[in-house]
């Protein structure tokens, strides 16, 4: 299509790539929000620093996490859950800044999910070698809403499988500014992130930051 052709000039990747029914990559979608987004993230991380959560199986996650919004995703030896309180501080998570809400809502609308109003934004930090094993996102009560995922900093290989853990995942390279909107028939597909390759990003240095926005209930 003409619009896609023009958006792709100077970039070998199409502006929009369908991963599966309901799952789409919007290339560079978060770039125009960068100037506001980066200081907003800095403020959140000062209030609720990154920490390595322990899985119910007793493993320390290689990805460090924090949250903003009225609910945050947490893991500890008793299980996974959403909680309004940061267990490290005993205080509510930092509020979700308007620029984050705006990215989530406009990306969701662009992908056909109008009216997306997430309560939770999970913020993941990967350093070289950090990875996320194949999993399903199923701790939410509302599977009708999509998840919006924003990639920042170093590129990562996103592994995207199917409804069964044994489905061989396909690999997608997600770069700084790419946004994945994921809902509908693929909402419960297994997915993960391959060990982060070393590198240096102009803004984020030796790390990748991923934001996932969720409507929990
Ligand atoms: C990450 N993302 O990209 C981890 N889950 O760092 C996820 O686990 C994820 O990107 C559901 C939907 C989109 C995602
Ligand atoms: Fe996930």
GROMACS .gro file of C-alpha atoms and ligand atoms in nm:
model
  232
    1UNK     CA    1   0.000   0.000   0.000
    2UNK     CA    2   0.112   0.351  -0.075
    3UNK     CA    3   0.115   0.475   0.287
    4UNK     CA    4   0.328   0.179   0.401
    5UNK     CA    5   0.568   0.232   0.111
    6UNK     CA    6   0.633   0.593   0.211
    7UNK     CA    7   0.659   0.514   0.583
    8UNK     CA    8   0.924   0.255   0.499
    9UNK     CA    9   1.159   0.487   0.311
   10UNK     CA   10   1.500   0.478   0.477
   11UNK     CA   11   1.398   0.176   0.685
   12UNK     CA   12   1.402  -0.180   0.553
   13UNK     CA   13   1.136  -0.281   0.804
   14UNK     CA   14   0.767  -0.224   0.731
   15UNK     CA   15   0.601   0.026   0.968
   16UNK     CA   16   0.350  -0.238   1.074
   17UNK     CA   17   0.411  -0.609   1.097
   18UNK     CA   18   0.149  -0.868   1.193
   19UNK     CA   19   0.288  -1.142   1.420
   20UNK     CA   20  -0.038  -1.336   1.449
   21UNK     CA   21  -0.408  -1.259   1.448
   22UNK     CA   22  -0.441  -0.989   1.719
   23UNK     CA   23  -0.066  -0.923   1.753
   24UNK     CA   24   0.105  -0.642   1.564
   25UNK     CA   25   0.441  -0.462   1.580
   26UNK     CA   26   0.423  -0.084   1.522
   27UNK     CA   27   0.781   0.005   1.429
   28UNK     CA   28   0.916   0.320   1.595
   29UNK     CA   29   0.573   0.415   1.729
   30UNK     CA   30   0.712   0.541   2.064
   31UNK     CA   31   0.986   0.759   1.909
   32UNK     CA   32   0.779   1.083   1.900
   33UNK     CA   33   0.707   1.044   2.275
   34UNK     CA   34   1.073   0.996   2.374
   35UNK     CA   35   1.145   1.349   2.496
   36UNK     CA   36   0.865   1.329   2.753
   37UNK     CA   37   0.889   0.958   2.818
   38UNK     CA   38   1.251   0.939   2.934
   39UNK     CA   39   1.231   1.193   3.221
   40UNK     CA   40   0.898   1.038   3.328
   41UNK     CA   41   1.066   0.697   3.357
   42UNK     CA   42   1.355   0.847   3.553
   43UNK     CA   43   1.111   0.990   3.809
   44UNK     CA   44   0.930   0.656   3.848
   45UNK     CA   45   1.251   0.461   3.899
   46UNK     CA   46   1.366   0.705   4.170
   47UNK     CA   47   1.045   0.640   4.365
   48UNK     CA   48   1.026   0.266   4.295
   49UNK     CA   49   1.374   0.134   4.207
   50UNK     CA   50   1.427  -0.174   3.988
   51UNK     CA   51   1.452  -0.499   4.182
   52UNK     CA   52   1.506  -0.866   4.097
   53UNK     CA   53   1.191  -1.057   4.194
   54UNK     CA   54   1.192  -1.416   4.315
   55UNK     CA   55   0.972  -1.659   4.120
   56UNK     CA   56   0.732  -1.895   4.300
   57UNK     CA   57   0.990  -2.165   4.215
   58UNK     CA   58   1.251  -1.978   4.420
   59UNK     CA   59   1.459  -1.841   4.128
   60UNK     CA   60   1.587  -1.484   4.113
   61UNK     CA   61   1.476  -1.330   3.781
   62UNK     CA   62   1.759  -1.196   3.560
   63UNK     CA   63   1.526  -0.916   3.446
   64UNK     CA   64   1.485  -0.638   3.705
   65UNK     CA   65   1.133  -0.494   3.745
   66UNK     CA   66   0.930  -0.209   3.880
   67UNK     CA   67   0.581  -0.069   3.808
   68UNK     CA   68   0.372   0.241   3.782
   69UNK     CA   69  -0.004   0.278   3.787
   70UNK     CA   70  -0.273   0.186   4.039
   71UNK     CA   71  -0.164  -0.180   4.021
   72UNK     CA   72   0.178  -0.342   3.981
   73UNK     CA   73   0.278  -0.697   3.888
   74UNK     CA   74   0.478  -0.874   4.156
   75UNK     CA   75   0.624  -1.218   4.207
   76UNK     CA   76   0.741  -1.376   4.530
   77UNK     CA   77   0.765  -1.729   4.666
   78UNK     CA   78   0.387  -1.728   4.734
   79UNK     CA   79   0.302  -1.665   4.365
   80UNK     CA   80   0.236  -1.398   4.101
   81UNK     CA   81  -0.018  -1.124   4.162
   82UNK     CA   82  -0.116  -0.763   4.099
   83UNK     CA   83  -0.083  -0.540   4.403
   84UNK     CA   84  -0.152  -0.169   4.458
   85UNK     CA   85   0.136  -0.149   4.706
   86UNK     CA   86   0.509  -0.172   4.628
   87UNK     CA   87   0.623  -0.444   4.869
   88UNK     CA   88   0.970  -0.283   4.894
   89UNK     CA   89   0.843   0.056   5.015
   90UNK     CA   90   0.501  -0.024   5.158
   91UNK     CA   91   0.364   0.268   4.951
   92UNK     CA   92   0.144   0.273   4.639
   93UNK     CA   93   0.330   0.245   4.307
   94UNK     CA   94   0.409   0.579   4.137
   95UNK     CA   95   0.113   0.708   3.935
   96UNK     CA   96   0.113   0.638   3.560
   97UNK     CA   97   0.228   0.961   3.391
   98UNK     CA   98   0.001   1.102   3.116
   99UNK     CA   99   0.266   1.042   2.846
  100UNK     CA  100   0.267   0.669   2.925
  101UNK     CA  101  -0.115   0.655   2.916
  102UNK     CA  102  -0.104   0.840   2.585
  103UNK     CA  103   0.141   0.597   2.422
  104UNK     CA  104  -0.059   0.296   2.542
  105UNK     CA  105  -0.395   0.433   2.431
  106UNK     CA  106  -0.284   0.562   2.090
  107UNK     CA  107  -0.091   0.244   2.005
  108UNK     CA  108  -0.387   0.027   2.108
  109UNK     CA  109  -0.625   0.240   1.899
  110UNK     CA  110  -0.386   0.218   1.602
  111UNK     CA  111  -0.407  -0.161   1.633
  112UNK     CA  112  -0.787  -0.161   1.649
  113UNK     CA  113  -0.839  -0.161   2.027
  114UNK     CA  114  -1.002   0.176   2.098
  115UNK     CA  115  -1.055   0.289   2.458
  116UNK     CA  116  -0.760   0.102   2.615
  117UNK     CA  117  -0.723   0.225   2.977
  118UNK     CA  118  -0.456   0.020   3.158
  119UNK     CA  119  -0.425   0.017   3.538
  120UNK     CA  120  -0.076  -0.134   3.535
  121UNK     CA  121   0.254  -0.062   3.364
  122UNK     CA  122   0.524  -0.319   3.434
  123UNK     CA  123   0.873  -0.183   3.365
  124UNK     CA  124   1.141  -0.442   3.285
  125UNK     CA  125   1.515  -0.378   3.269
  126UNK     CA  126   1.745  -0.616   3.080
  127UNK     CA  127   2.124  -0.599   3.093
  128UNK     CA  128   2.336  -0.813   2.855
  129UNK     CA  129   2.262  -1.182   2.925
  130UNK     CA  130   1.926  -1.117   3.093
  131UNK     CA  131   1.634  -1.315   2.948
  132UNK     CA  132   1.269  -1.395   3.003
  133UNK     CA  133   1.168  -1.760   2.975
  134UNK     CA  134   0.864  -1.862   2.769
  135UNK     CA  135   0.546  -1.774   2.959
  136UNK     CA  136   0.182  -1.678   2.918
  137UNK     CA  137   0.042  -1.352   3.056
  138UNK     CA  138  -0.256  -1.485   3.247
  139UNK     CA  139  -0.256  -1.307   3.584
  140UNK     CA  140  -0.507  -1.050   3.451
  141UNK     CA  141  -0.883  -1.097   3.494
  142UNK     CA  142  -0.963  -0.927   3.163
  143UNK     CA  143  -0.831  -1.110   2.854
  144UNK     CA  144  -1.052  -0.901   2.623
  145UNK     CA  145  -0.814  -0.603   2.659
  146UNK     CA  146  -0.483  -0.612   2.470
  147UNK     CA  147  -0.137  -0.571   2.618
  148UNK     CA  148   0.074  -0.285   2.485
  149UNK     CA  149   0.450  -0.341   2.500
  150UNK     CA  150   0.708  -0.065   2.439
  151UNK     CA  151   1.074  -0.151   2.369
  152UNK     CA  152   1.349   0.101   2.451
  153UNK     CA  153   1.727   0.090   2.439
  154UNK     CA  154   1.919  -0.215   2.314
  155UNK     CA  155   1.744  -0.441   2.061
  156UNK     CA  156   1.611  -0.777   2.177
  157UNK     CA  157   1.491  -1.097   2.016
  158UNK     CA  158   1.128  -1.151   2.112
  159UNK     CA  159   1.019  -1.516   2.102
  160UNK     CA  160   0.659  -1.564   1.999
  161UNK     CA  161   0.505  -1.914   2.012
  162UNK     CA  162   0.151  -2.041   2.028
  163UNK     CA  163  -0.108  -2.162   2.277
  164UNK     CA  164   0.106  -2.463   2.377
  165UNK     CA  165   0.443  -2.430   2.549
  166UNK     CA  166   0.580  -2.682   2.296
  167UNK     CA  167   0.489  -2.463   1.993
  168UNK     CA  168   0.820  -2.357   1.834
  169UNK     CA  169   0.851  -1.979   1.879
  170UNK     CA  170   0.921  -1.741   1.592
  171UNK     CA  171   1.181  -1.471   1.650
  172UNK     CA  172   1.122  -1.095   1.612
  173UNK     CA  173   1.387  -0.830   1.660
  174UNK     CA  174   1.239  -0.543   1.865
  175UNK     CA  175   1.430  -0.216   1.850
  176UNK     CA  176   1.419   0.112   2.039
  177UNK     CA  177   1.076   0.270   1.997
  178UNK     CA  178   0.898  -0.038   1.862
  179UNK     CA  179   0.556  -0.104   2.014
  180UNK     CA  180   0.379  -0.441   2.015
  181UNK     CA  181   0.003  -0.450   2.062
  182UNK     CA  182  -0.118  -0.791   2.151
  183UNK     CA  183  -0.474  -0.908   2.207
  184UNK     CA  184  -0.760  -1.111   2.069
  185UNK     CA  185  -0.691  -1.468   1.956
  186UNK     CA  186  -0.319  -1.459   2.047
  187UNK     CA  187  -0.363  -1.298   2.391
  188UNK     CA  188  -0.257  -1.619   2.570
  189UNK     CA  189   0.026  -1.725   2.335
  190UNK     CA  190   0.355  -1.830   2.495
  191UNK     CA  191   0.634  -1.577   2.453
  192UNK     CA  192   0.970  -1.474   2.597
  193UNK     CA  193   1.289  -1.278   2.537
  194UNK     CA  194   1.621  -1.438   2.428
  195UNK     CA  195   1.933  -1.350   2.632
  196UNK     CA  196   2.010  -0.985   2.559
  197UNK     CA  197   2.312  -0.934   2.332
  198UNK     CA  198   2.574  -0.687   2.453
  199UNK     CA  199   2.579  -0.344   2.291
  200UNK     CA  200   2.563   0.025   2.360
  201UNK     CA  201   2.251   0.229   2.296
  202UNK     CA  202   2.284   0.605   2.242
  203UNK     CA  203   2.029   0.695   2.510
  204UNK     CA  204   1.995   0.389   2.734
  205UNK     CA  205   2.352   0.258   2.729
  206UNK     CA  206   2.399  -0.114   2.796
  207UNK     CA  207   2.039  -0.198   2.869
  208UNK     CA  208   1.696  -0.262   2.730
  209UNK     CA  209   1.384  -0.125   2.897
  210UNK     CA  210   1.045  -0.276   2.821
  211UNK     CA  211   0.711  -0.134   2.933
  212UNK     CA  212   0.401  -0.357   2.931
  213UNK     CA  213   0.066  -0.194   2.989
  214UNK     CA  214  -0.218  -0.410   3.112
  215UNK     CA  215  -0.586  -0.379   3.192
  216UNK     CA  216  -0.601  -0.605   3.493
  217UNK     CA  217  -0.969  -0.607   3.593
  218LIG     C1  218   0.960  -0.797   2.712
  218LIG     N1  219   0.738  -0.878   2.727
  218LIG     O1  220   0.943  -0.768   2.594
  218LIG     C2  221   0.866  -0.889   2.783
  218LIG     N2  222   0.406  -0.999   2.737
  218LIG     O2  223   1.056  -0.755   2.778
  218LIG     C3  224   0.638  -0.959   2.757
  218LIG     O3  225   0.649  -1.051   2.834
  218LIG     C4  226   0.510  -0.934   2.690
  218LIG     O4  227   0.604  -0.783   2.533
  218LIG     C5  228   0.287  -0.984   2.677
  218LIG     C6  229   0.268  -0.902   2.570
  218LIG     C7  230   0.374  -0.833   2.521
  218LIG     C8  231   0.498  -0.849   2.580
  219LIG    FE1  232   0.466  -1.147   2.887
   0.00000   0.00000   0.00000
